[in-house]
Amino acid sequence: MRTSIALLRGINMLGRNQLPMQELVEALETLKVKNISTYIQSGNAVFQSSRPLGVTFGERLAKLIEVRRGFKPYVLVADASIIEAAIAENPFVVAEESAKTLHVYFLSAPATRPDLAKMALIQQPSEQFHLTDRFLYLHTPEGFGKSKLAARIERLLGVPATARNWRTTHKLAELIRGC
């Protein structure tokens, strides 16, 4: 069995794009995957499949959600090994207190033309970021919600992406190990 993840962007945030996790599980079951686990209410799913998912799996999941809930989220689907890779490639020292202020963006594709100059211009003095082919790490000590860089990062990268804080990233790794 292959273990994969689905990371949905913008689910259950500030009263918008409401999607109960049981409905996410049901949508995934419709797509014939098994052993589905979700983590918190923000669109994180770990699941297994006996066959390759194919490049349209995320789009099919997004369309099912659109039919059922009236909105179409961005869905990043990847082999579960991406979570361990994100943890291993993290360039920052992470203290327990920074587990909520360090975020990893999972990129849909390498950012071939990111606007690094603009990113450096709008980041707060306390913020740090590091870009790789698959991830962007963003440390926001003053808070993710207050970060101008976090608010504009996807546009500046030029590729779709979805972020998870460091605590959530580690919880997903635990779910994957439990499959």
Short mmCIF file of C-alpha atoms in Angstrom, two decimals:
data_model
loop_
_atom_site.label_atom_id
_atom_site.label_comp_id
_atom_site.label_asym_id
_atom_site.label_seq_id
_atom_site.Cartn_x
_atom_site.Cartn_y
_atom_site.Cartn_z
CA MET A 1 0.00 0.00 0.00
CA ARG A 2 1.20 3.51 -0.81
CA THR A 3 0.81 6.16 1.85
CA SER A 4 -0.06 9.64 0.65
CA ILE A 5 -1.16 12.97 2.06
CA ALA A 6 -3.69 15.55 0.99
CA LEU A 7 -3.18 19.09 2.27
CA LEU A 8 -6.12 21.40 1.60
CA ARG A 9 -5.57 25.15 1.67
CA GLY A 10 -7.95 27.54 3.40
CA ILE A 11 -10.31 25.03 5.01
CA ASN A 12 -12.36 26.03 8.09
CA MET A 13 -10.60 29.36 8.48
CA LEU A 14 -12.38 32.34 10.00
CA GLY A 15 -15.77 30.79 9.34
CA ARG A 16 -15.14 30.35 5.61
CA ASN A 17 -14.88 27.23 3.47
CA GLN A 18 -16.44 24.98 6.08
CA LEU A 19 -15.62 21.33 5.56
CA PRO A 20 -16.18 18.86 8.39
CA MET A 21 -13.37 16.32 8.41
CA GLN A 22 -15.91 13.49 8.19
CA GLU A 23 -16.96 14.89 4.79
CA LEU A 24 -13.31 14.98 3.73
CA VAL A 25 -13.02 11.32 4.75
CA GLU A 26 -16.18 10.49 2.77
CA ALA A 27 -14.86 12.30 -0.31
CA LEU A 28 -11.59 10.38 -0.07
CA GLU A 29 -13.49 7.10 0.33
CA THR A 30 -15.39 7.94 -2.87
CA LEU A 31 -11.99 8.07 -4.58
CA LYS A 32 -11.27 4.53 -3.34
CA VAL A 33 -8.50 5.18 -0.82
CA LYS A 34 -8.26 3.44 2.55
CA ASN A 35 -6.98 3.85 6.11
CA ILE A 36 -7.82 7.55 6.14
CA SER A 37 -6.76 9.71 9.08
CA THR A 38 -7.26 13.44 9.46
CA TYR A 39 -5.56 15.89 11.77
CA ILE A 40 -7.32 18.93 13.21
CA GLN A 41 -9.94 20.79 11.20
CA SER A 42 -7.69 22.47 8.65
CA GLY A 43 -7.65 19.92 5.86
CA ASN A 44 -4.87 17.44 6.60
CA ALA A 45 -5.39 13.83 5.52
CA VAL A 46 -3.16 10.77 5.45
CA PHE A 47 -4.39 7.75 3.50
CA GLN A 48 -3.34 4.64 1.63
CA SER A 49 -3.97 3.34 -1.85
CA SER A 50 -3.14 0.06 -3.54
CA ARG A 51 -2.70 1.80 -6.91
CA PRO A 52 -0.99 4.96 -8.14
CA LEU A 53 -3.20 7.99 -7.55
CA GLY A 54 -2.44 9.75 -10.81
CA VAL A 55 -1.89 13.43 -11.43
CA THR A 56 -5.60 14.28 -11.37
CA PHE A 57 -6.31 12.93 -7.88
CA GLY A 58 -6.09 16.32 -6.15
CA GLU A 59 -8.29 17.94 -8.80
CA ARG A 60 -10.87 15.16 -8.48
CA LEU A 61 -10.91 15.59 -4.70
CA ALA A 62 -11.30 19.37 -5.06
CA LYS A 63 -14.22 18.90 -7.48
CA LEU A 64 -15.98 16.49 -5.10
CA ILE A 65 -15.69 19.08 -2.34
CA GLU A 66 -16.97 21.79 -4.68
CA VAL A 67 -20.05 19.71 -5.55
CA ARG A 68 -20.76 18.93 -1.89
CA ARG A 69 -19.82 22.24 -0.23
CA GLY A 70 -19.90 24.94 -2.92
CA PHE A 71 -16.21 25.89 -2.90
CA LYS A 72 -13.19 24.38 -4.59
CA PRO A 73 -10.06 24.30 -2.43
CA TYR A 74 -6.50 24.01 -3.63
CA VAL A 75 -5.41 20.45 -2.80
CA LEU A 76 -1.80 19.32 -2.69
CA VAL A 77 -1.50 15.54 -2.92
CA ALA A 78 1.90 13.93 -2.45
CA ASP A 79 3.66 10.81 -1.34
CA ALA A 80 3.80 10.81 2.45
CA SER A 81 7.60 10.88 2.35
CA ILE A 82 7.36 14.61 1.62
CA ILE A 83 6.58 15.24 5.30
CA GLU A 84 9.77 13.55 6.54
CA ALA A 85 11.70 15.38 3.82
CA ALA A 86 10.30 18.72 5.01
CA ILE A 87 11.38 17.92 8.56
CA ALA A 88 14.85 16.74 7.49
CA GLU A 89 15.53 19.73 5.23
CA ASN A 90 14.51 22.39 7.77
CA PRO A 91 17.44 24.84 8.04
CA PHE A 92 16.25 26.47 11.28
CA VAL A 93 16.84 25.40 14.85
CA VAL A 94 13.40 24.78 16.28
CA ALA A 95 12.72 25.27 19.95
CA GLU A 96 9.47 24.04 21.44
CA GLU A 97 8.18 27.60 21.75
CA SER A 98 8.73 28.23 18.04
CA ALA A 99 6.71 25.22 16.85
CA LYS A 100 3.80 27.58 16.10
CA THR A 101 5.90 30.35 14.55
CA LEU A 102 7.82 28.19 12.09
CA HIS A 103 5.85 27.27 8.99
CA VAL A 104 6.69 25.12 6.02
CA TYR A 105 5.05 25.83 2.68
CA PHE A 106 4.63 22.77 0.50
CA LEU A 107 5.12 23.94 -3.09
CA SER A 108 3.18 22.46 -6.01
CA ALA A 109 6.30 22.82 -8.19
CA PRO A 110 9.70 24.46 -7.89
CA ALA A 111 9.48 28.25 -7.73
CA THR A 112 11.48 29.01 -10.87
CA ARG A 113 11.09 32.80 -10.70
CA PRO A 114 10.42 33.81 -7.10
CA ASP A 115 10.60 37.51 -6.31
CA LEU A 116 13.25 37.15 -3.62
CA ALA A 117 14.03 40.88 -3.60
CA LYS A 118 10.40 41.75 -2.83
CA MET A 119 10.25 38.99 -0.21
CA ALA A 120 13.30 40.42 1.53
CA LEU A 121 11.85 43.92 1.31
CA ILE A 122 8.54 43.12 3.03
CA GLN A 123 9.74 40.64 5.65
CA GLN A 124 9.86 41.89 9.22
CA PRO A 125 13.35 42.25 10.74
CA SER A 126 12.64 39.29 13.04
CA GLU A 127 11.46 37.02 10.21
CA GLN A 128 13.56 34.51 8.33
CA PHE A 129 12.80 32.46 5.25
CA HIS A 130 14.57 29.73 3.30
CA LEU A 131 13.49 28.45 -0.13
CA THR A 132 14.25 25.00 -1.57
CA ASP A 133 12.84 23.26 -4.66
CA ARG A 134 9.96 21.75 -2.68
CA PHE A 135 9.55 23.90 0.41
CA LEU A 136 9.66 27.42 1.75
CA TYR A 137 10.38 27.69 5.46
CA LEU A 138 9.14 30.84 7.17
CA HIS A 139 9.87 31.74 10.78
CA THR A 140 7.56 34.49 12.07
CA PRO A 141 8.39 35.18 15.75
CA GLU A 142 5.84 38.02 15.92
CA GLY A 143 3.07 35.79 14.60
CA PHE A 144 2.10 34.26 11.28
CA GLY A 145 -1.11 36.29 11.10
CA LYS A 146 0.82 39.55 11.44
CA SER A 147 3.35 38.72 8.74
CA LYS A 148 3.09 40.70 5.50
CA LEU A 149 5.37 38.16 3.90
CA ALA A 150 3.12 35.25 4.86
CA ALA A 151 0.12 37.07 3.40
CA ARG A 152 1.82 37.54 0.02
CA ILE A 153 4.14 34.57 -0.20
CA GLU A 154 2.30 32.54 -2.81
CA ARG A 155 2.08 35.46 -5.21
CA LEU A 156 5.78 36.20 -4.69
CA LEU A 157 6.76 32.57 -5.22
CA GLY A 158 4.70 32.28 -8.39
CA VAL A 159 3.46 28.75 -7.62
CA PRO A 160 0.54 27.36 -5.63
CA ALA A 161 1.51 26.32 -2.11
CA THR A 162 -0.03 25.51 1.24
CA ALA A 163 1.52 26.09 4.66
CA ARG A 164 1.56 24.07 7.87
CA ASN A 165 3.09 25.08 11.17
CA TRP A 166 5.89 22.99 12.58
CA ARG A 167 3.71 21.31 15.18
CA THR A 168 1.21 20.19 12.53
CA THR A 169 4.03 18.96 10.29
CA HIS A 170 5.30 16.74 13.11
CA LYS A 171 1.79 15.48 13.91
CA LEU A 172 1.36 14.50 10.26
CA ALA A 173 4.65 12.58 10.46
CA GLU A 174 3.27 10.69 13.48
CA LEU A 175 0.07 9.84 11.57
CA ILE A 176 2.12 8.58 8.63
CA ARG A 177 4.26 6.38 10.87
CA GLY A 178 1.04 4.92 12.30
CA CYS A 179 -0.29 3.79 8.91
#
